[in-house]
mmCIF file with all atom_site columns, C-alpha atoms in Angstrom:
data_model
loop_
_atom_site.group_PDB
_atom_site.id
_atom_site.type_symbol
_atom_site.label_atom_id
_atom_site.label_alt_id
_atom_site.label_comp_id
_atom_site.label_asym_id
_atom_site.label_entity_id
_atom_site.label_seq_id
_atom_site.pdbx_PDB_ins_code
_atom_site.Cartn_x
_atom_site.Cartn_y
_atom_site.Cartn_z
_atom_site.occupancy
_atom_site.B_iso_or_equiv
_atom_site.pdbx_formal_charge
_atom_site.auth_seq_id
_atom_site.auth_comp_id
_atom_site.auth_asym_id
_atom_site.auth_atom_id
_atom_site.pdbx_PDB_model_num
ATOM 1   C CA . MET A 1 1   ? 25.609 -26.840 20.929  1.00 76.00 ? 14  MET A CA 1
ATOM 2   C CA . GLU A 1 2   ? 25.122 -30.477 20.521  1.00 78.00 ? 15  GLU A CA 1
ATOM 3   C CA . LYS A 1 3   ? 22.807 -29.091 17.278  1.00 79.00 ? 16  LYS A CA 1
ATOM 4   C CA . PHE A 1 4   ? 25.950 -27.089 16.338  1.00 78.00 ? 17  PHE A CA 1
ATOM 5   C CA . GLU A 1 5   ? 28.925 -29.481 16.402  1.00 78.00 ? 18  GLU A CA 1
ATOM 6   C CA . MET A 1 6   ? 26.045 -32.446 14.662  1.00 76.00 ? 19  MET A CA 1
ATOM 7   C CA . GLU A 1 7   ? 25.566 -30.354 11.238  1.00 72.00 ? 20  GLU A CA 1
ATOM 8   C CA . ASN A 1 8   ? 28.087 -27.487 11.423  1.00 72.00 ? 21  ASN A CA 1
ATOM 9   C CA . LYS A 1 9   ? 29.370 -27.477 8.004   1.00 66.00 ? 22  LYS A CA 1
ATOM 10  C CA . ASN A 1 10  ? 29.459 -24.421 6.473   1.00 68.00 ? 23  ASN A CA 1
ATOM 11  C CA . TYR A 1 11  ? 32.018 -22.555 9.562   1.00 75.00 ? 24  TYR A CA 1
ATOM 12  C CA . THR A 1 12  ? 34.397 -22.454 11.801  1.00 79.00 ? 25  THR A CA 1
ATOM 13  C CA . THR A 1 13  ? 34.075 -23.827 14.802  1.00 80.00 ? 26  THR A CA 1
ATOM 14  C CA . ASP A 1 14  ? 34.599 -20.816 17.124  1.00 81.00 ? 27  ASP A CA 1
ATOM 15  C CA . ILE A 1 15  ? 32.098 -18.704 19.082  1.00 83.00 ? 28  ILE A CA 1
ATOM 16  C CA . SER A 1 16  ? 32.726 -16.482 15.752  1.00 82.00 ? 29  SER A CA 1
ATOM 17  C CA . GLY A 1 17  ? 30.994 -19.645 13.712  1.00 80.00 ? 30  GLY A CA 1
ATOM 18  C CA . PHE A 1 18  ? 29.044 -20.376 16.038  1.00 84.00 ? 31  PHE A CA 1
ATOM 19  C CA . LYS A 1 19  ? 27.096 -17.059 15.983  1.00 84.00 ? 32  LYS A CA 1
ATOM 20  C CA . HIS A 1 20  ? 26.695 -16.588 12.282  1.00 80.00 ? 33  HIS A CA 1
ATOM 21  C CA . TRP A 1 21  ? 25.773 -20.117 12.792  1.00 80.00 ? 34  TRP A CA 1
ATOM 22  C CA . ILE A 1 22  ? 22.889 -18.946 15.085  1.00 83.00 ? 35  ILE A CA 1
ATOM 23  C CA . TYR A 1 23  ? 22.074 -15.659 12.738  1.00 81.00 ? 36  TYR A CA 1
ATOM 24  C CA . ASP A 1 24  ? 21.123 -18.310 9.936   1.00 76.00 ? 37  ASP A CA 1
ATOM 25  C CA . GLU A 1 25  ? 19.207 -20.327 11.680  1.00 76.00 ? 38  GLU A CA 1
ATOM 26  C CA . MET A 1 26  ? 17.732 -17.478 13.089  1.00 77.00 ? 39  MET A CA 1
ATOM 27  C CA . ARG A 1 27  ? 16.299 -16.199 10.221  1.00 71.00 ? 40  ARG A CA 1
ATOM 28  C CA . LEU A 1 28  ? 15.938 -19.365 7.826   1.00 66.00 ? 41  LEU A CA 1
ATOM 29  C CA . GLN A 1 29  ? 13.267 -20.230 10.243  1.00 68.00 ? 42  GLN A CA 1
ATOM 30  C CA . GLU A 1 30  ? 12.455 -15.855 10.429  1.00 63.00 ? 43  GLU A CA 1
ATOM 31  C CA . ASN A 1 31  ? 12.019 -16.437 6.646   1.00 58.00 ? 44  ASN A CA 1
ATOM 32  C CA . SER A 1 32  ? 10.281 -19.804 6.476   1.00 54.00 ? 45  SER A CA 1
ATOM 33  C CA . VAL A 1 33  ? 6.988  -19.014 6.211   1.00 52.00 ? 46  VAL A CA 1
ATOM 34  C CA . HIS A 1 34  ? 8.352  -16.509 3.998   1.00 67.00 ? 47  HIS A CA 1
ATOM 35  C CA . GLU A 1 35  ? 9.865  -18.154 0.985   1.00 74.00 ? 48  GLU A CA 1
ATOM 36  C CA . PRO A 1 36  ? 9.862  -15.876 -2.410  1.00 81.00 ? 49  PRO A CA 1
ATOM 37  C CA . ASP A 1 37  ? 8.268  -16.758 -6.099  1.00 86.00 ? 50  ASP A CA 1
ATOM 38  C CA . TRP A 1 38  ? 10.742 -16.634 -8.956  1.00 89.00 ? 51  TRP A CA 1
ATOM 39  C CA . GLU A 1 39  ? 9.946  -17.561 -12.562 1.00 91.00 ? 52  GLU A CA 1
ATOM 40  C CA . GLY A 1 40  ? 10.033 -21.493 -12.947 1.00 92.00 ? 53  GLY A CA 1
ATOM 41  C CA . LYS A 1 41  ? 9.763  -22.779 -9.438  1.00 86.00 ? 54  LYS A CA 1
ATOM 42  C CA . GLU A 1 42  ? 6.801  -24.472 -10.072 1.00 89.00 ? 55  GLU A CA 1
ATOM 43  C CA . ASN A 1 43  ? 8.479  -26.644 -12.684 1.00 90.00 ? 56  ASN A CA 1
ATOM 44  C CA . GLY A 1 44  ? 11.664 -27.658 -10.424 1.00 89.00 ? 57  GLY A CA 1
ATOM 45  C CA . ARG A 1 45  ? 13.545 -24.234 -10.739 1.00 90.00 ? 58  ARG A CA 1
ATOM 46  C CA . SER A 1 46  ? 15.986 -24.752 -7.894  1.00 92.00 ? 59  SER A CA 1
ATOM 47  C CA . PRO A 1 47  ? 17.222 -21.437 -6.031  1.00 90.00 ? 60  PRO A CA 1
ATOM 48  C CA . GLU A 1 48  ? 20.515 -21.955 -7.014  1.00 92.00 ? 61  GLU A CA 1
ATOM 49  C CA . SER A 1 49  ? 19.297 -21.018 -10.954 1.00 94.00 ? 62  SER A CA 1
ATOM 50  C CA . VAL A 1 50  ? 17.641 -18.549 -9.911  1.00 94.00 ? 63  VAL A CA 1
ATOM 51  C CA . ILE A 1 51  ? 20.374 -16.822 -7.514  1.00 95.00 ? 64  ILE A CA 1
ATOM 52  C CA . ASN A 1 52  ? 22.903 -17.185 -10.376 1.00 95.00 ? 65  ASN A CA 1
ATOM 53  C CA . THR A 1 53  ? 21.000 -15.738 -12.927 1.00 95.00 ? 66  THR A CA 1
ATOM 54  C CA . LEU A 1 54  ? 20.157 -12.550 -11.329 1.00 95.00 ? 67  LEU A CA 1
ATOM 55  C CA . ILE A 1 55  ? 24.139 -11.795 -10.043 1.00 95.00 ? 68  ILE A CA 1
ATOM 56  C CA . VAL A 1 56  ? 24.569 -12.346 -14.268 1.00 95.00 ? 69  VAL A CA 1
ATOM 57  C CA . HIS A 1 57  ? 21.786 -9.665  -14.632 1.00 96.00 ? 70  HIS A CA 1
ATOM 58  C CA . MET A 1 58  ? 22.481 -6.861  -12.737 1.00 95.00 ? 71  MET A CA 1
ATOM 59  C CA . ASN A 1 59  ? 26.350 -7.452  -13.054 1.00 93.00 ? 72  ASN A CA 1
ATOM 60  C CA . ARG A 1 60  ? 24.430 -5.902  -16.972 1.00 94.00 ? 73  ARG A CA 1
ATOM 61  C CA . TYR A 1 61  ? 23.003 -3.840  -15.230 1.00 95.00 ? 74  TYR A CA 1
ATOM 62  C CA . ALA A 1 62  ? 25.397 -2.434  -12.887 1.00 92.00 ? 75  ALA A CA 1
ATOM 63  C CA . LYS A 1 63  ? 27.503 -2.474  -16.712 1.00 90.00 ? 76  LYS A CA 1
ATOM 64  C CA . THR A 1 64  ? 25.123 -0.609  -18.320 1.00 93.00 ? 77  THR A CA 1
ATOM 65  C CA . TYR A 1 65  ? 24.890 2.409   -15.673 1.00 93.00 ? 78  TYR A CA 1
ATOM 66  C CA . SER A 1 66  ? 28.643 2.721   -16.190 1.00 89.00 ? 79  SER A CA 1
ATOM 67  C CA . LYS A 1 67  ? 29.059 3.067   -19.627 1.00 89.00 ? 80  LYS A CA 1
ATOM 68  C CA . SER A 1 68  ? 26.603 6.264   -18.796 1.00 92.00 ? 81  SER A CA 1
ATOM 69  C CA . ALA A 1 69  ? 28.826 7.421   -16.726 1.00 90.00 ? 82  ALA A CA 1
ATOM 70  C CA . MET A 1 70  ? 31.817 6.687   -19.127 1.00 88.00 ? 83  MET A CA 1
ATOM 71  C CA . HIS A 1 71  ? 29.973 8.067   -22.073 1.00 89.00 ? 84  HIS A CA 1
ATOM 72  C CA . ASN A 1 72  ? 32.550 10.940  -23.617 1.00 88.00 ? 85  ASN A CA 1
ATOM 73  C CA . SER A 1 73  ? 35.059 10.766  -20.934 1.00 89.00 ? 86  SER A CA 1
ATOM 74  C CA . GLU A 1 74  ? 38.617 9.559   -21.552 1.00 89.00 ? 87  GLU A CA 1
ATOM 75  C CA . PHE A 1 75  ? 37.891 6.088   -19.834 1.00 90.00 ? 88  PHE A CA 1
ATOM 76  C CA . SER A 1 76  ? 37.452 3.445   -22.536 1.00 85.00 ? 89  SER A CA 1
ATOM 77  C CA . THR A 1 77  ? 35.632 1.135   -20.220 1.00 86.00 ? 90  THR A CA 1
ATOM 78  C CA . GLN A 1 78  ? 34.956 0.682   -16.730 1.00 86.00 ? 91  GLN A CA 1
ATOM 79  C CA . GLU A 1 79  ? 37.746 -1.429  -15.601 1.00 90.00 ? 92  GLU A CA 1
ATOM 80  C CA . GLU A 1 80  ? 40.107 0.948   -16.066 1.00 92.00 ? 93  GLU A CA 1
ATOM 81  C CA . PHE A 1 81  ? 38.028 3.523   -13.460 1.00 90.00 ? 94  PHE A CA 1
ATOM 82  C CA . ILE A 1 82  ? 38.332 0.411   -10.907 1.00 92.00 ? 95  ILE A CA 1
ATOM 83  C CA . TYR A 1 83  ? 41.640 0.231   -10.781 1.00 94.00 ? 96  TYR A CA 1
ATOM 84  C CA . LEU A 1 84  ? 42.520 4.097   -10.777 1.00 94.00 ? 97  LEU A CA 1
ATOM 85  C CA . ILE A 1 85  ? 39.622 4.114   -7.575  1.00 93.00 ? 98  ILE A CA 1
ATOM 86  C CA . ASN A 1 86  ? 41.828 0.847   -6.426  1.00 93.00 ? 99  ASN A CA 1
ATOM 87  C CA . LEU A 1 87  ? 45.114 2.295   -6.016  1.00 95.00 ? 100 LEU A CA 1
ATOM 88  C CA . ASN A 1 88  ? 44.703 5.557   -5.522  1.00 93.00 ? 101 ASN A CA 1
ATOM 89  C CA . ALA A 1 89  ? 42.394 4.235   -2.724  1.00 92.00 ? 102 ALA A CA 1
ATOM 90  C CA . PHE A 1 90  ? 44.920 1.223   -1.138  1.00 94.00 ? 103 PHE A CA 1
ATOM 91  C CA . GLY A 1 91  ? 47.941 3.156   -2.423  1.00 93.00 ? 104 GLY A CA 1
ATOM 92  C CA . SER A 1 92  ? 51.043 1.619   -4.714  1.00 93.00 ? 105 SER A CA 1
ATOM 93  C CA . MET A 1 93  ? 50.875 -2.135  -5.213  1.00 93.00 ? 106 MET A CA 1
ATOM 94  C CA . THR A 1 94  ? 52.716 -4.526  -7.466  1.00 92.00 ? 107 THR A CA 1
ATOM 95  C CA . LYS A 1 95  ? 50.633 -5.366  -10.845 1.00 92.00 ? 108 LYS A CA 1
ATOM 96  C CA . MET A 1 96  ? 49.886 -8.507  -9.715  1.00 91.00 ? 109 MET A CA 1
ATOM 97  C CA . GLU A 1 97  ? 48.408 -7.190  -6.536  1.00 92.00 ? 110 GLU A CA 1
ATOM 98  C CA . LEU A 1 98  ? 45.804 -5.072  -8.373  1.00 94.00 ? 111 LEU A CA 1
ATOM 99  C CA . ILE A 1 99  ? 44.779 -8.114  -10.666 1.00 94.00 ? 112 ILE A CA 1
ATOM 100 C CA . LYS A 1 100 ? 43.609 -9.920  -7.807  1.00 92.00 ? 113 LYS A CA 1
ATOM 101 C CA . LYS A 1 101 ? 42.557 -7.657  -5.996  1.00 91.00 ? 114 LYS A CA 1
ATOM 102 C CA . ASN A 1 102 ? 39.841 -6.520  -9.225  1.00 90.00 ? 115 ASN A CA 1
ATOM 103 C CA . ILE A 1 103 ? 39.284 -11.166 -10.108 1.00 90.00 ? 116 ILE A CA 1
ATOM 104 C CA . GLN A 1 104 ? 40.781 -10.508 -12.645 1.00 90.00 ? 117 GLN A CA 1
ATOM 105 C CA . ASP A 1 105 ? 43.085 -12.827 -14.763 1.00 89.00 ? 118 ASP A CA 1
ATOM 106 C CA . LYS A 1 106 ? 46.041 -11.996 -15.317 1.00 91.00 ? 119 LYS A CA 1
ATOM 107 C CA . PRO A 1 107 ? 46.542 -11.596 -18.988 1.00 93.00 ? 120 PRO A CA 1
ATOM 108 C CA . THR A 1 108 ? 43.216 -8.665  -19.033 1.00 92.00 ? 121 THR A CA 1
ATOM 109 C CA . GLY A 1 109 ? 44.785 -7.135  -16.018 1.00 93.00 ? 122 GLY A CA 1
ATOM 110 C CA . MET A 1 110 ? 47.306 -6.812  -17.736 1.00 94.00 ? 123 MET A CA 1
ATOM 111 C CA . GLN A 1 111 ? 45.627 -4.675  -20.278 1.00 95.00 ? 124 GLN A CA 1
ATOM 112 C CA . ILE A 1 112 ? 43.813 -2.615  -18.391 1.00 95.00 ? 125 ILE A CA 1
ATOM 113 C CA . ILE A 1 113 ? 47.285 -1.416  -16.790 1.00 95.00 ? 126 ILE A CA 1
ATOM 114 C CA . ASN A 1 114 ? 48.729 -1.327  -20.257 1.00 95.00 ? 127 ASN A CA 1
ATOM 115 C CA . ARG A 1 115 ? 46.494 0.867   -21.118 1.00 94.00 ? 128 ARG A CA 1
ATOM 116 C CA . LEU A 1 116 ? 46.345 3.029   -17.949 1.00 96.00 ? 129 LEU A CA 1
ATOM 117 C CA . ILE A 1 117 ? 50.277 3.691   -18.307 1.00 95.00 ? 130 ILE A CA 1
ATOM 118 C CA . ALA A 1 118 ? 50.571 4.955   -22.044 1.00 94.00 ? 131 ALA A CA 1
ATOM 119 C CA . GLN A 1 119 ? 47.361 7.615   -21.203 1.00 93.00 ? 132 GLN A CA 1
ATOM 120 C CA . GLY A 1 120 ? 49.829 8.690   -17.789 1.00 95.00 ? 133 GLY A CA 1
ATOM 121 C CA . TRP A 1 121 ? 47.598 7.097   -15.645 1.00 96.00 ? 134 TRP A CA 1
ATOM 122 C CA . ILE A 1 122 ? 49.424 5.020   -13.286 1.00 96.00 ? 135 ILE A CA 1
ATOM 123 C CA . ILE A 1 123 ? 53.121 4.706   -12.781 1.00 95.00 ? 136 ILE A CA 1
ATOM 124 C CA . GLN A 1 124 ? 55.353 2.394   -12.714 1.00 92.00 ? 137 GLN A CA 1
ATOM 125 C CA . LYS A 1 125 ? 58.828 1.975   -10.899 1.00 90.00 ? 138 LYS A CA 1
ATOM 126 C CA . ASP A 1 126 ? 60.674 -1.230  -10.355 1.00 86.00 ? 139 ASP A CA 1
ATOM 127 C CA . SER A 1 127 ? 60.386 -2.946  -6.508  1.00 79.00 ? 140 SER A CA 1
ATOM 128 C CA . GLU A 1 128 ? 62.822 -2.528  -3.857  1.00 79.00 ? 141 GLU A CA 1
ATOM 129 C CA . THR A 1 129 ? 62.447 -6.154  -2.516  1.00 77.00 ? 142 THR A CA 1
ATOM 130 C CA . ASP A 1 130 ? 61.966 -7.983  -6.121  1.00 75.00 ? 143 ASP A CA 1
ATOM 131 C CA . LYS A 1 131 ? 63.415 -6.202  -9.428  1.00 74.00 ? 144 LYS A CA 1
ATOM 132 C CA . ARG A 1 132 ? 61.395 -8.954  -10.862 1.00 77.00 ? 145 ARG A CA 1
ATOM 133 C CA . SER A 1 133 ? 57.845 -7.389  -9.689  1.00 81.00 ? 146 SER A CA 1
ATOM 134 C CA . LYS A 1 134 ? 57.143 -3.594  -10.722 1.00 85.00 ? 147 LYS A CA 1
ATOM 135 C CA . ILE A 1 135 ? 55.201 -0.978  -8.319  1.00 92.00 ? 148 ILE A CA 1
ATOM 136 C CA . ILE A 1 136 ? 52.751 0.522   -9.994  1.00 94.00 ? 149 ILE A CA 1
ATOM 137 C CA . THR A 1 137 ? 50.995 4.206   -8.818  1.00 95.00 ? 150 THR A CA 1
ATOM 138 C CA . ILE A 1 138 ? 48.570 6.112   -9.492  1.00 96.00 ? 151 ILE A CA 1
ATOM 139 C CA . SER A 1 139 ? 49.711 9.164   -11.466 1.00 96.00 ? 152 SER A CA 1
ATOM 140 C CA . PRO A 1 140 ? 48.264 13.362  -10.387 1.00 95.00 ? 153 PRO A CA 1
ATOM 141 C CA . SER A 1 141 ? 46.380 12.923  -13.558 1.00 95.00 ? 154 SER A CA 1
ATOM 142 C CA . GLY A 1 142 ? 45.356 9.821   -13.520 1.00 95.00 ? 155 GLY A CA 1
ATOM 143 C CA . ILE A 1 143 ? 43.736 11.727  -9.921  1.00 95.00 ? 156 ILE A CA 1
ATOM 144 C CA . ASN A 1 144 ? 42.334 14.501  -11.992 1.00 95.00 ? 157 ASN A CA 1
ATOM 145 C CA . ALA A 1 145 ? 41.145 11.726  -14.691 1.00 93.00 ? 158 ALA A CA 1
ATOM 146 C CA . LEU A 1 146 ? 39.040 10.556  -12.064 1.00 92.00 ? 159 LEU A CA 1
ATOM 147 C CA . ASP A 1 147 ? 37.687 13.583  -9.688  1.00 93.00 ? 160 ASP A CA 1
ATOM 148 C CA . LYS A 1 148 ? 36.249 14.486  -13.626 1.00 92.00 ? 161 LYS A CA 1
ATOM 149 C CA . GLN A 1 149 ? 34.146 10.691  -14.029 1.00 91.00 ? 162 GLN A CA 1
ATOM 150 C CA . MET A 1 150 ? 33.433 10.399  -9.789  1.00 91.00 ? 163 MET A CA 1
ATOM 151 C CA . ASP A 1 151 ? 30.542 12.754  -9.920  1.00 93.00 ? 164 ASP A CA 1
ATOM 152 C CA . LYS A 1 152 ? 28.537 10.293  -12.493 1.00 93.00 ? 165 LYS A CA 1
ATOM 153 C CA . ILE A 1 153 ? 29.984 7.283   -11.138 1.00 90.00 ? 166 ILE A CA 1
ATOM 154 C CA . ARG A 1 154 ? 28.520 7.939   -6.976  1.00 91.00 ? 167 ARG A CA 1
ATOM 155 C CA . GLN A 1 155 ? 25.659 8.574   -9.671  1.00 94.00 ? 168 GLN A CA 1
ATOM 156 C CA . ALA A 1 156 ? 26.066 4.992   -11.209 1.00 92.00 ? 169 ALA A CA 1
ATOM 157 C CA . THR A 1 157 ? 26.286 3.632   -8.291  1.00 91.00 ? 170 THR A CA 1
ATOM 158 C CA . LYS A 1 158 ? 23.285 4.766   -6.321  1.00 94.00 ? 171 LYS A CA 1
ATOM 159 C CA . ILE A 1 159 ? 20.877 4.451   -9.478  1.00 96.00 ? 172 ILE A CA 1
ATOM 160 C CA . VAL A 1 160 ? 22.069 0.014   -8.831  1.00 95.00 ? 173 VAL A CA 1
ATOM 161 C CA . THR A 1 161 ? 21.295 -0.306  -5.718  1.00 94.00 ? 174 THR A CA 1
ATOM 162 C CA . GLY A 1 162 ? 17.867 0.860   -6.815  1.00 94.00 ? 175 GLY A CA 1
ATOM 163 C CA . ASN A 1 163 ? 14.693 1.113   -4.352  1.00 93.00 ? 176 ASN A CA 1
ATOM 164 C CA . LEU A 1 164 ? 17.084 -0.897  -1.351  1.00 89.00 ? 177 LEU A CA 1
ATOM 165 C CA . ASP A 1 165 ? 15.801 0.791   2.012   1.00 88.00 ? 178 ASP A CA 1
ATOM 166 C CA . HIS A 1 166 ? 19.504 1.111   4.241   1.00 87.00 ? 179 HIS A CA 1
ATOM 167 C CA . VAL A 1 167 ? 18.191 -1.809  6.342   1.00 80.00 ? 180 VAL A CA 1
ATOM 168 C CA . GLU A 1 168 ? 18.078 -3.431  2.851   1.00 87.00 ? 181 GLU A CA 1
ATOM 169 C CA . LYS A 1 169 ? 21.359 -2.491  1.577   1.00 91.00 ? 182 LYS A CA 1
ATOM 170 C CA . MET A 1 170 ? 22.570 -3.675  4.561   1.00 89.00 ? 183 MET A CA 1
ATOM 171 C CA . GLU A 1 171 ? 21.354 -7.380  4.656   1.00 88.00 ? 184 GLU A CA 1
ATOM 172 C CA . LEU A 1 172 ? 22.263 -7.382  0.928   1.00 93.00 ? 185 LEU A CA 1
ATOM 173 C CA . ILE A 1 173 ? 26.517 -6.369  1.570   1.00 92.00 ? 186 ILE A CA 1
ATOM 174 C CA . ARG A 1 174 ? 26.042 -9.030  4.146   1.00 90.00 ? 187 ARG A CA 1
ATOM 175 C CA . LEU A 1 175 ? 25.294 -12.200 2.167   1.00 92.00 ? 188 LEU A CA 1
ATOM 176 C CA . LEU A 1 176 ? 27.823 -10.802 -0.690  1.00 94.00 ? 189 LEU A CA 1
ATOM 177 C CA . ASN A 1 177 ? 30.416 -10.293 1.438   1.00 94.00 ? 190 ASN A CA 1
ATOM 178 C CA . LYS A 1 178 ? 29.383 -13.731 3.097   1.00 91.00 ? 191 LYS A CA 1
ATOM 179 C CA . LEU A 1 179 ? 29.988 -14.744 -0.863  1.00 93.00 ? 192 LEU A CA 1
ATOM 180 C CA . ASP A 1 180 ? 32.386 -12.435 -1.690  1.00 93.00 ? 193 ASP A CA 1
ATOM 181 C CA . HIS A 1 181 ? 34.704 -14.396 1.342   1.00 92.00 ? 194 HIS A CA 1
ATOM 182 C CA . PHE A 1 182 ? 33.757 -18.092 -0.146  1.00 92.00 ? 195 PHE A CA 1
ATOM 183 C CA . HIS A 1 183 ? 35.188 -17.695 -3.311  1.00 93.00 ? 196 HIS A CA 1
ATOM 184 C CA . LYS A 1 184 ? 37.827 -15.321 -3.113  1.00 91.00 ? 197 LYS A CA 1
ATOM 185 C CA . PRO A 1 185 ? 40.449 -18.125 -1.662  1.00 91.00 ? 198 PRO A CA 1
ATOM 186 C CA . ILE A 1 186 ? 39.295 -20.151 -4.482  1.00 92.00 ? 199 ILE A CA 1
ATOM 187 C CA . PHE A 1 187 ? 39.605 -17.948 -7.000  1.00 89.00 ? 200 PHE A CA 1
ATOM 188 C CA . LEU A 1 188 ? 43.598 -16.862 -5.834  1.00 87.00 ? 201 LEU A CA 1
ATOM 189 C CA . ARG A 1 189 ? 43.966 -20.652 -5.819  1.00 89.00 ? 202 ARG A CA 1
ATOM 190 C CA . ASN A 1 190 ? 44.349 -20.606 -10.222 1.00 87.00 ? 203 ASN A CA 1
ATOM 191 C CA . ILE A 1 191 ? 42.538 -23.818 -10.097 1.00 90.00 ? 204 ILE A CA 1
ATOM 192 C CA . GLU A 1 192 ? 42.700 -25.127 -13.973 1.00 91.00 ? 205 GLU A CA 1
ATOM 193 C CA . ASN A 1 193 ? 39.671 -24.789 -15.628 1.00 90.00 ? 206 ASN A CA 1
ATOM 194 C CA . SER A 1 194 ? 39.433 -28.330 -16.207 1.00 92.00 ? 207 SER A CA 1
ATOM 195 C CA . GLU A 1 195 ? 39.893 -29.634 -12.365 1.00 93.00 ? 208 GLU A CA 1
ATOM 196 C CA . LEU A 1 196 ? 38.168 -26.053 -10.602 1.00 93.00 ? 209 LEU A CA 1
ATOM 197 C CA . LEU A 1 197 ? 34.063 -27.767 -10.592 1.00 93.00 ? 210 LEU A CA 1
ATOM 198 C CA . ASP A 1 198 ? 34.578 -30.942 -9.041  1.00 92.00 ? 211 ASP A CA 1
ATOM 199 C CA . SER A 1 199 ? 38.097 -29.664 -6.646  1.00 91.00 ? 212 SER A CA 1
ATOM 200 C CA . VAL A 1 200 ? 34.803 -26.789 -4.961  1.00 91.00 ? 213 VAL A CA 1
ATOM 201 C CA . THR A 1 201 ? 32.601 -29.658 -5.092  1.00 90.00 ? 214 THR A CA 1
ATOM 202 C CA . ARG A 1 202 ? 34.889 -31.684 -2.989  1.00 88.00 ? 215 ARG A CA 1
ATOM 203 C CA . THR A 1 203 ? 36.560 -29.451 -0.155  1.00 87.00 ? 216 THR A CA 1
ATOM 204 C CA . TYR A 1 204 ? 33.958 -26.706 -0.225  1.00 81.00 ? 217 TYR A CA 1
ATOM 205 C CA . LEU A 1 205 ? 31.153 -28.346 -0.076  1.00 77.00 ? 218 LEU A CA 1
ATOM 206 C CA . SER A 1 206 ? 28.739 -30.146 2.512   1.00 58.00 ? 219 SER A CA 1
ATOM 207 C CA . ASP A 1 207 ? 27.049 -33.165 1.399   1.00 49.00 ? 220 ASP A CA 1
ATOM 208 C CA . LYS A 1 208 ? 23.463 -32.089 1.898   1.00 43.00 ? 221 LYS A CA 1
ATOM 209 C CA . GLN A 1 209 ? 24.817 -28.961 -0.416  1.00 48.00 ? 222 GLN A CA 1
ATOM 210 C CA . VAL A 1 210 ? 26.335 -31.610 -3.196  1.00 43.00 ? 223 VAL A CA 1
ATOM 211 C CA . LYS A 1 211 ? 22.921 -34.036 -3.604  1.00 45.00 ? 224 LYS A CA 1
ATOM 212 C CA . ASP A 1 212 ? 21.008 -30.241 -3.321  1.00 46.00 ? 225 ASP A CA 1
ATOM 213 C CA . ALA A 1 213 ? 22.445 -29.356 -6.316  1.00 44.00 ? 226 ALA A CA 1
#
């Protein structure tokens, strides 16, 4: 407990935060002798650099498979499909709620929504609580468009997870959720690009993380 209180910079101070800290400390000790190699490590390339590169690569691989799944379909982009998936799964919502759920900026999100409206795949109506907002709902033809591509989308999804076994998939979900929980509140603050890096560094990163960066 004393070590937790002295060293804790990234965890909540309740029981849940303490449990996560213990778990990560144990994982760190277990894996300390199994640190992986990576390209450029011997020349001082940082683990943060490798993680960023691999995330970018995975995004590109996933988009490639998604394009294949969309081939010869009525969908123009992967984003159109994901927007419909979210509406179908979570029900009606405002345009901005859907855009934020997909972690996109407003202009890009509105373009996608307008294309889906033009296709007749989503229906919009005035909000009963805020007349300035529109509530959007997936239409029967939108559900039908989803159904036509679902088998190929599931196929692409399985391919993206590659040769990971079940335990590795669970660990990856845990780590990606941890990163998502860190970044999403920052994204939703809509910090100006000119201030973003310095603001996040001051507010969210520990002194040790800043020194190691």
